[in-house]
Amino acid sequence: MSEEKHTGSCLCGGVAYEATGPMRPVIACHCTQCRKTTGHYFASTQIPQEKFRLTKAETLSWFASSDTAERGFCTNCGSSLFWRRYDEDMISFTAGTLDGDTGLEIGDHIFTDTKGDYYDIP
Ligand SMILES: [Zn+2]
């Protein structure tokens, strides 16, 4: 039996990836860092790094957004794609960069105390 496979990319296509196997429900993070980097909030799924493969990384750059984690983005089109902790074997990637239907749902909203005042969380 072959595992489910998902593909995704940034807007310009300079960064592309493949994720194999079941993905975690989407978590919407409303922390200040996630709001700054996305312009709204960071809605991401997650998978073990061993199940994740970059298929194109020409324009990928990593930004150390804190002492514990870094964020991957496209230097050409500006898409915010990845987040990973230095001490974990997991990688988070934005649900909006996945191609086509994801079969995912939002599982939780976190850091809602720092969310913007211009929207409500259902
Ligand atoms: Zn791009």
mmCIF file of C-alpha atoms and ligand atoms in Angstrom, residues 10-15 59 74-79 81, ligand 1:
data_model
loop_
_atom_site.group_PDB
_atom_site.id
_atom_site.type_symbol
_atom_site.label_atom_id
_atom_site.label_comp_id
_atom_site.label_asym_id
_atom_site.label_seq_id
_atom_site.Cartn_x
_atom_site.Cartn_y
_atom_site.Cartn_z
ATOM 1 C CA CYS A 10 5.625 28.944 -3.117
ATOM 2 C CA LEU A 11 3.899 31.384 -5.437
ATOM 3 C CA CYS A 12 6.689 31.629 -8.029
ATOM 4 C CA GLY A 13 7.609 27.938 -7.921
ATOM 5 C CA GLY A 14 11.195 28.508 -6.798
ATOM 6 C CA VAL A 15 10.536 26.408 -3.713
ATOM 7 C CA THR A 59 15.090 30.534 -3.857
ATOM 8 C CA CYS A 74 11.084 32.264 -0.805
ATOM 9 C CA THR A 75 13.522 35.062 -1.548
ATOM 10 C CA ASN A 76 11.890 35.693 -4.911
ATOM 11 C CA CYS A 77 8.141 35.834 -4.270
ATOM 12 C CA GLY A 78 8.151 36.191 -0.491
ATOM 13 C CA SER A 79 5.995 33.173 0.317
ATOM 14 C CA LEU A 81 6.453 28.245 3.774
HETATM 15 ZN ZN ZN B 1 8.742 31.844 -4.754
#
